[in-house]
mmCIF file of C-alpha atoms and ligand atoms in Angstrom:
data_model
loop_
_atom_site.group_PDB
_atom_site.id
_atom_site.type_symbol
_atom_site.label_atom_id
_atom_site.label_comp_id
_atom_site.label_asym_id
_atom_site.label_seq_id
_atom_site.Cartn_x
_atom_site.Cartn_y
_atom_site.Cartn_z
ATOM 1 C CA MET A 1 70.368 119.471 89.637
ATOM 2 C CA ASN A 2 69.019 122.727 91.132
ATOM 3 C CA ASP A 3 70.376 124.320 94.291
ATOM 4 C CA ASP A 4 67.668 122.859 96.525
ATOM 5 C CA GLU A 5 68.389 119.340 95.354
ATOM 6 C CA LYS A 6 72.109 119.883 95.732
ATOM 7 C CA LEU A 7 71.633 121.089 99.292
ATOM 8 C CA LYS A 8 69.482 118.066 100.065
ATOM 9 C CA GLU A 9 72.065 115.687 98.643
ATOM 10 C CA ASN A 10 74.832 117.328 100.642
ATOM 11 C CA ASN A 11 72.763 117.051 103.788
ATOM 12 C CA THR A 12 72.164 113.367 103.380
ATOM 13 C CA LEU A 13 75.875 112.870 102.736
ATOM 14 C CA ALA A 14 76.724 114.814 105.894
ATOM 15 C CA GLU A 15 74.113 112.820 107.792
ATOM 16 C CA ARG A 16 75.465 109.502 106.595
ATOM 17 C CA VAL A 17 79.020 110.505 107.473
ATOM 18 C CA TRP A 18 77.843 111.633 110.888
ATOM 19 C CA LYS A 19 76.107 108.307 111.395
ATOM 20 C CA ILE A 20 79.381 106.397 110.892
ATOM 21 C CA ARG A 21 80.258 107.666 114.355
ATOM 22 C CA GLU A 22 77.801 105.137 115.746
ATOM 23 C CA ASN A 23 79.830 102.327 114.187
ATOM 24 C CA ILE A 24 83.008 103.856 115.572
ATOM 25 C CA GLN A 25 81.389 104.077 118.999
ATOM 26 C CA GLU A 26 80.704 100.358 118.837
ATOM 27 C CA LEU A 27 84.329 99.783 117.829
ATOM 28 C CA GLU A 28 85.408 101.812 120.842
ATOM 29 C CA ASN A 29 83.391 99.586 123.162
ATOM 30 C CA VAL A 30 84.999 96.470 121.716
ATOM 31 C CA LYS A 31 88.423 98.136 121.966
ATOM 32 C CA GLU A 32 87.799 98.746 125.686
ATOM 33 C CA GLY A 33 86.842 95.093 126.099
ATOM 34 C CA ILE A 34 90.042 93.854 124.450
ATOM 35 C CA MET A 35 92.208 96.273 126.420
ATOM 36 C CA HIS A 36 90.627 95.071 129.615
ATOM 37 C CA PHE A 37 91.231 91.480 128.546
ATOM 38 C CA LEU A 38 94.919 92.110 127.738
ATOM 39 C CA LEU A 39 95.588 94.146 130.880
ATOM 40 C CA SER A 40 94.142 91.444 133.104
ATOM 41 C CA ARG A 41 96.232 88.579 131.620
ATOM 42 C CA LYS A 42 98.878 87.443 134.070
ATOM 43 C CA LYS A 43 100.682 85.355 131.479
ATOM 44 C CA LEU A 44 102.010 88.424 129.653
ATOM 45 C CA ASP A 45 105.062 90.536 130.515
ATOM 46 C CA ASP A 46 104.517 94.288 130.838
ATOM 47 C CA VAL A 47 106.461 95.315 127.729
ATOM 48 C CA THR A 48 104.481 93.018 125.443
ATOM 49 C CA LYS A 49 101.282 93.962 127.210
ATOM 50 C CA ASN A 50 101.885 97.660 126.560
ATOM 51 C CA LEU A 51 102.763 97.023 122.919
ATOM 52 C CA TRP A 52 99.633 94.992 122.335
ATOM 53 C CA VAL A 53 97.428 97.496 124.139
ATOM 54 C CA SER A 54 98.853 100.262 121.966
ATOM 55 C CA ASP A 55 97.996 98.209 118.848
ATOM 56 C CA VAL A 56 94.338 98.043 119.925
ATOM 57 C CA LYS A 57 94.354 101.768 120.621
ATOM 58 C CA GLY A 58 96.037 102.386 117.245
ATOM 59 C CA LEU A 59 93.353 100.401 115.472
ATOM 60 C CA TYR A 60 90.694 102.584 117.072
ATOM 61 C CA TYR A 61 92.454 105.964 116.664
ATOM 62 C CA ASN A 62 93.333 105.306 113.028
ATOM 63 C CA THR A 63 89.638 104.690 112.416
ATOM 64 C CA VAL A 64 88.776 107.942 114.211
ATOM 65 C CA SER A 65 91.320 109.834 112.092
ATOM 66 C CA ALA A 66 89.916 108.201 108.962
ATOM 67 C CA TRP A 67 86.516 109.554 109.990
ATOM 68 C CA GLU A 68 87.851 113.074 110.535
ATOM 69 C CA MET A 69 89.436 113.043 107.081
ATOM 70 C CA LEU A 70 86.249 111.663 105.538
ATOM 71 C CA ASN A 71 84.272 114.401 107.244
ATOM 72 C CA SER A 72 86.532 117.029 105.636
ATOM 73 C CA ALA A 73 86.312 115.271 102.268
ATOM 74 C CA ALA A 74 82.513 115.229 102.513
ATOM 75 C CA LYS A 75 82.577 119.004 102.947
ATOM 76 C CA GLY A 76 84.168 119.249 99.521
ATOM 77 C CA ASN A 77 87.849 118.959 100.330
ATOM 78 C CA LEU A 78 88.597 115.909 98.225
ATOM 79 C CA LYS A 79 92.306 115.876 98.958
ATOM 80 C CA PHE A 80 91.381 114.395 102.338
ATOM 81 C CA LEU A 81 89.849 111.359 100.692
ATOM 82 C CA ASP A 82 93.185 109.600 100.152
ATOM 83 C CA LYS A 83 94.252 110.413 103.703
ATOM 84 C CA SER A 84 91.058 108.910 105.016
ATOM 85 C CA LYS A 85 91.707 105.747 103.014
ATOM 86 C CA ASN A 86 95.276 105.555 104.329
ATOM 87 C CA PHE A 87 94.128 105.767 107.940
ATOM 88 C CA LEU A 88 91.455 103.156 107.355
ATOM 89 C CA HIS A 89 93.946 100.783 105.712
ATOM 90 C CA ASN A 90 96.352 101.324 108.620
ATOM 91 C CA ALA A 91 93.507 100.427 110.951
ATOM 92 C CA ARG A 92 92.848 97.236 108.987
ATOM 93 C CA SER A 93 96.524 96.231 109.230
ATOM 94 C CA LEU A 94 96.397 96.810 112.970
ATOM 95 C CA LEU A 95 93.222 94.753 113.177
ATOM 96 C CA ALA A 96 95.106 91.793 111.672
ATOM 97 C CA LYS A 97 97.919 92.400 114.150
ATOM 98 C CA VAL A 98 95.552 92.644 117.137
ATOM 99 C CA VAL A 99 93.730 89.463 116.122
ATOM 100 C CA SER A 100 97.056 87.579 115.918
ATOM 101 C CA GLU A 101 97.947 88.880 119.375
ATOM 102 C CA VAL A 102 94.665 88.008 121.037
ATOM 103 C CA LYS A 103 94.932 84.513 119.507
ATOM 104 C CA PHE A 104 98.057 84.018 121.594
ATOM 105 C CA PHE A 105 95.718 83.233 124.482
ATOM 106 C CA LYS A 106 94.099 79.862 124.065
ATOM 107 C CA GLU A 107 90.980 80.812 125.983
ATOM 108 C CA GLU A 108 87.364 80.382 125.003
ATOM 109 C CA LEU A 109 86.677 84.080 125.430
ATOM 110 C CA VAL A 110 89.180 84.861 122.684
ATOM 111 C CA LEU A 111 86.943 83.651 119.867
ATOM 112 C CA ASN A 112 84.185 86.019 120.986
ATOM 113 C CA LEU A 113 86.547 88.967 121.200
ATOM 114 C CA ILE A 114 87.849 88.279 117.703
ATOM 115 C CA THR A 115 84.377 87.949 116.231
ATOM 116 C CA GLU A 116 83.292 91.176 117.934
ATOM 117 C CA ILE A 117 86.242 93.250 116.779
ATOM 118 C CA GLU A 118 86.132 91.844 113.233
ATOM 119 C CA ASN A 119 82.404 92.425 112.874
ATOM 120 C CA SER A 120 82.524 95.860 114.322
ATOM 121 C CA PHE A 121 85.455 96.902 112.114
ATOM 122 C CA GLU A 122 83.783 95.369 109.063
ATOM 123 C CA LYS A 123 80.758 97.611 109.701
ATOM 124 C CA CYS A 124 83.011 100.672 109.838
ATOM 125 C CA TRP A 125 84.887 99.541 106.717
ATOM 126 C CA SER A 126 81.787 99.121 104.585
ATOM 127 C CA ALA A 127 80.253 102.378 105.850
ATOM 128 C CA PHE A 128 83.467 104.201 104.887
ATOM 129 C CA TYR A 129 83.706 102.493 101.504
ATOM 130 C CA ASN A 130 80.122 103.338 100.743
ATOM 131 C CA GLU A 131 81.095 107.027 100.979
ATOM 132 C CA PHE A 132 84.502 106.564 99.317
ATOM 133 C CA ASP A 133 82.778 105.084 96.272
ATOM 134 C CA ILE A 134 80.384 108.018 96.105
ATOM 135 C CA LEU A 135 83.060 110.657 96.650
ATOM 136 C CA THR A 136 85.856 109.225 94.492
ATOM 137 C CA PRO A 137 85.976 111.253 91.301
ATOM 138 C CA GLU A 138 85.217 108.851 88.507
ATOM 139 C CA ILE A 139 88.059 108.013 86.189
ATOM 140 C CA LYS A 140 86.647 108.694 82.769
ATOM 141 C CA SER A 141 86.653 105.385 80.937
ATOM 142 C CA THR A 142 87.975 107.299 77.951
ATOM 143 C CA LYS A 143 91.006 108.351 79.965
ATOM 144 C CA HIS A 144 93.834 106.097 78.956
ATOM 145 C CA ILE A 145 96.082 104.929 81.794
ATOM 146 C CA GLU A 146 99.598 104.259 80.582
ATOM 147 C CA ARG A 147 101.302 100.993 81.468
ATOM 148 C CA VAL A 148 104.670 102.629 81.993
ATOM 149 C CA ILE A 149 105.517 106.291 82.472
ATOM 150 C CA LYS A 150 109.011 107.345 81.527
ATOM 151 C CA VAL A 151 109.942 110.290 83.751
ATOM 152 C CA SER A 152 113.535 110.507 82.517
ATOM 153 C CA ASP A 153 116.285 108.232 81.203
ATOM 154 C CA SER A 154 116.882 107.070 84.756
ATOM 155 C CA GLU A 155 113.382 107.066 86.269
ATOM 156 C CA TYR A 156 110.227 105.125 85.439
ATOM 157 C CA HIS A 157 106.816 104.972 87.126
ATOM 158 C CA LEU A 158 104.135 102.305 86.953
ATOM 159 C CA PRO A 159 100.584 103.592 87.526
ATOM 160 C CA CYS A 160 97.688 101.553 88.916
ATOM 161 C CA SER A 161 95.651 100.192 86.024
ATOM 162 C CA VAL A 162 92.406 101.052 87.854
ATOM 163 C CA CYS A 163 92.915 104.548 89.282
ATOM 164 C CA GLY A 164 96.169 105.727 87.704
ATOM 165 C CA LYS A 165 97.839 106.287 91.078
ATOM 166 C CA ASN A 166 101.622 105.964 90.923
ATOM 167 C CA SER A 167 102.334 102.528 92.442
ATOM 168 C CA VAL A 168 105.919 101.631 91.545
ATOM 169 C CA GLU A 169 109.013 103.761 91.006
ATOM 170 C CA CYS A 170 112.309 102.558 89.586
ATOM 171 C CA LYS A 171 115.097 105.080 89.462
ATOM 172 C CA ILE A 172 118.766 105.758 89.899
ATOM 173 C CA GLY A 173 119.163 107.506 93.214
ATOM 174 C CA TYR A 174 119.829 107.106 96.889
ATOM 175 C CA GLY A 175 117.738 104.801 99.045
ATOM 176 C CA ARG A 176 117.223 105.688 102.707
ATOM 177 C CA PHE A 177 120.462 104.138 103.945
ATOM 178 C CA ASP A 178 122.518 104.263 100.761
ATOM 179 C CA GLU A 179 126.031 105.662 100.670
ATOM 180 C CA HIS A 180 126.287 105.143 96.936
ATOM 181 C CA GLU A 181 123.865 105.667 94.114
ATOM 182 C CA SER A 182 121.831 102.594 93.403
ATOM 183 C CA LEU A 183 118.853 101.337 91.495
ATOM 184 C CA VAL A 184 116.053 102.224 93.899
ATOM 185 C CA TYR A 185 112.838 100.274 93.641
ATOM 186 C CA SER A 186 109.742 101.488 95.548
ATOM 187 C CA GLY A 187 106.674 99.315 95.361
ATOM 188 C CA ILE A 188 103.398 99.243 97.279
ATOM 189 C CA THR A 189 104.757 97.251 100.219
ATOM 190 C CA HIS A 190 108.387 98.355 100.541
ATOM 191 C CA SER A 191 111.433 99.984 98.932
ATOM 192 C CA ARG A 192 114.746 98.344 98.186
ATOM 193 C CA SER A 193 118.081 99.400 96.727
ATOM 194 C CA LEU A 194 119.533 97.146 94.053
ATOM 195 C CA ARG A 195 122.920 97.241 92.358
ATOM 196 C CA LYS A 196 123.219 100.247 90.098
ATOM 197 C CA ASP A 197 124.762 98.233 87.264
ATOM 198 C CA LEU A 198 121.448 96.357 86.905
ATOM 199 C CA ALA A 199 119.649 99.562 85.931
ATOM 200 C CA ASN A 200 120.341 99.471 82.179
ATOM 201 C CA ASN A 201 118.931 95.997 81.944
ATOM 202 C CA LEU A 202 115.759 96.972 83.852
ATOM 203 C CA PHE A 203 115.244 100.240 81.989
ATOM 204 C CA LYS A 204 115.422 98.358 78.667
ATOM 205 C CA ILE A 205 112.578 96.115 79.835
ATOM 206 C CA LEU A 206 110.598 99.125 81.084
ATOM 207 C CA LYS A 207 111.042 100.932 77.778
ATOM 208 C CA LYS A 208 109.285 98.002 76.083
ATOM 209 C CA GLU A 209 106.426 98.300 78.630
ATOM 210 C CA ASN A 210 107.039 94.646 79.395
ATOM 211 C CA LEU A 211 105.533 94.377 82.886
ATOM 212 C CA SER A 212 105.949 90.635 83.117
ATOM 213 C CA GLY A 213 109.613 91.174 82.218
ATOM 214 C CA VAL A 214 109.934 93.633 85.115
ATOM 215 C CA HIS A 215 108.277 91.075 87.382
ATOM 216 C CA GLN A 216 110.755 88.389 86.298
ATOM 217 C CA PHE A 217 113.631 90.825 86.770
ATOM 218 C CA MET A 218 112.508 91.493 90.352
ATOM 219 C CA GLN A 219 112.083 87.770 90.984
ATOM 220 C CA LYS A 220 115.633 87.219 89.841
ATOM 221 C CA TYR A 221 117.391 90.119 91.565
ATOM 222 C CA HIS A 222 115.105 91.007 94.463
ATOM 223 C CA SER A 223 112.751 88.368 95.874
ATOM 224 C CA ILE A 224 110.587 85.521 94.663
ATOM 225 C CA GLU A 225 107.448 87.627 95.143
ATOM 226 C CA GLY A 226 108.749 89.813 92.307
ATOM 227 C CA LEU A 227 107.073 93.108 91.532
ATOM 228 C CA ASP A 228 104.689 93.583 94.464
ATOM 229 C CA ALA A 229 102.132 95.744 92.631
ATOM 230 C CA TYR A 230 101.897 93.346 89.698
ATOM 231 C CA CYS A 231 99.256 90.682 89.086
ATOM 232 C CA PRO A 232 100.796 88.102 86.718
ATOM 233 C CA ASP A 233 97.396 86.676 85.762
ATOM 234 C CA CYS A 234 96.038 90.059 84.668
ATOM 235 C CA ASP A 235 99.422 91.373 83.499
ATOM 236 C CA LYS A 236 98.466 94.611 85.259
ATOM 237 C CA ILE A 237 99.674 96.951 88.006
ATOM 238 C CA TYR A 238 97.512 97.721 91.039
ATOM 239 C CA CYS A 239 97.968 100.239 93.859
ATOM 240 C CA TRP A 240 97.735 99.129 97.513
ATOM 241 C CA GLU A 241 94.015 99.813 97.581
ATOM 242 C CA HIS A 242 93.123 98.114 94.309
ATOM 243 C CA TYR A 243 95.360 95.120 95.034
ATOM 244 C CA ASN A 244 93.355 94.932 98.275
ATOM 245 C CA ALA A 245 96.673 94.372 100.043
ATOM 246 C CA ARG A 246 96.427 92.891 103.539
ATOM 247 C CA GLU A 247 99.204 92.350 106.013
ATOM 248 C CA GLU A 248 99.229 89.110 107.972
ATOM 249 C CA TYR A 249 100.648 88.649 111.449
ATOM 250 C CA ASP A 250 101.636 85.827 113.717
ATOM 251 C CA ASP A 251 101.565 86.531 117.502
ATOM 252 C CA GLY A 252 101.988 90.220 116.675
ATOM 253 C CA PHE A 253 104.917 89.715 114.302
ATOM 254 C CA TYR A 254 104.681 90.673 110.648
ATOM 255 C CA ASP A 255 104.405 87.584 108.492
ATOM 256 C CA CYS A 256 103.596 88.623 104.922
ATOM 257 C CA THR A 257 101.312 90.726 102.733
ATOM 258 C CA MET A 258 98.689 89.119 100.521
ATOM 259 C CA GLY A 259 97.163 90.872 97.546
ATOM 260 C CA GLU A 260 93.910 90.131 95.778
ATOM 261 C CA CYS A 261 93.363 91.940 92.488
ATOM 262 C CA PRO A 262 89.916 93.113 91.298
ATOM 263 C CA ALA A 263 89.647 89.930 89.202
ATOM 264 C CA GLY A 264 90.112 87.792 92.333
ATOM 265 C CA HIS A 265 93.676 86.574 91.690
ATOM 266 C CA ARG A 266 95.377 86.140 95.036
ATOM 267 C CA ARG A 267 99.079 85.926 95.743
ATOM 268 C CA MET A 268 101.736 86.742 98.317
ATOM 269 C CA ILE A 269 103.227 90.119 97.361
ATOM 270 C CA ASP A 270 105.668 90.549 100.240
ATOM 271 C CA ASP A 271 107.284 88.167 102.701
HETATM 272 ZN ZN1 ZN B 301 94.466 102.097 92.267
HETATM 273 ZN ZN1 ZN B 302 94.640 89.674 88.546
#
């Protein structure tokens, strides 16, 4: 590609990114509509009202931040790409939360509001992902992604089988609220400290790269959802993005997280 062509390509990228602002503008209009709806409901106490209004705002501002990061990434600063994705995924979680909150009102208008906000966010989402796909540096198919990475005798990482991003950590250490050393597990949805004396058992399974064994271990000692980043049908690990993880809410309260792997296997990964 010569310099002229390169310049042209960059321009069209910048133009497309700029154009996403139109989608975000539409999202802003819908956000205003929902805020107006919530603020004018008499059935709702002020504390809840403020919380729910701030969720709608959060949905919008996370999308705006995602755009700012994408704009930087499009100018060549690829480290902003992941940040943009994080903001956009936060926005999608908040969308689920907002929808569950608006549903609290059994009014006819509610269905329209939900359709509007879902459609308008979906437009933003696909416009963003169009650019993410173009900008994401391609993982060379020759590049081998390990199933298990041994960092040390007391720390193991599990990378995403699609992009190689570190998705699970198991190590001896201190969790956020731990007074004593424990076996700290950090997955794609949450972290948890388990009894330290279980570590040897788990590390033996990890050494054998037996992911389904790790999953069973977590089912036994942690929760029935097991290893959150793991798809049992594929016998593979996926990061938050590639497991297409989505939080679900009920009247604004967190319910669970569902994951759907690239092969379409769907399961509850956190409850
Ligand atoms: Zn991934
Ligand atoms: Zn799968």
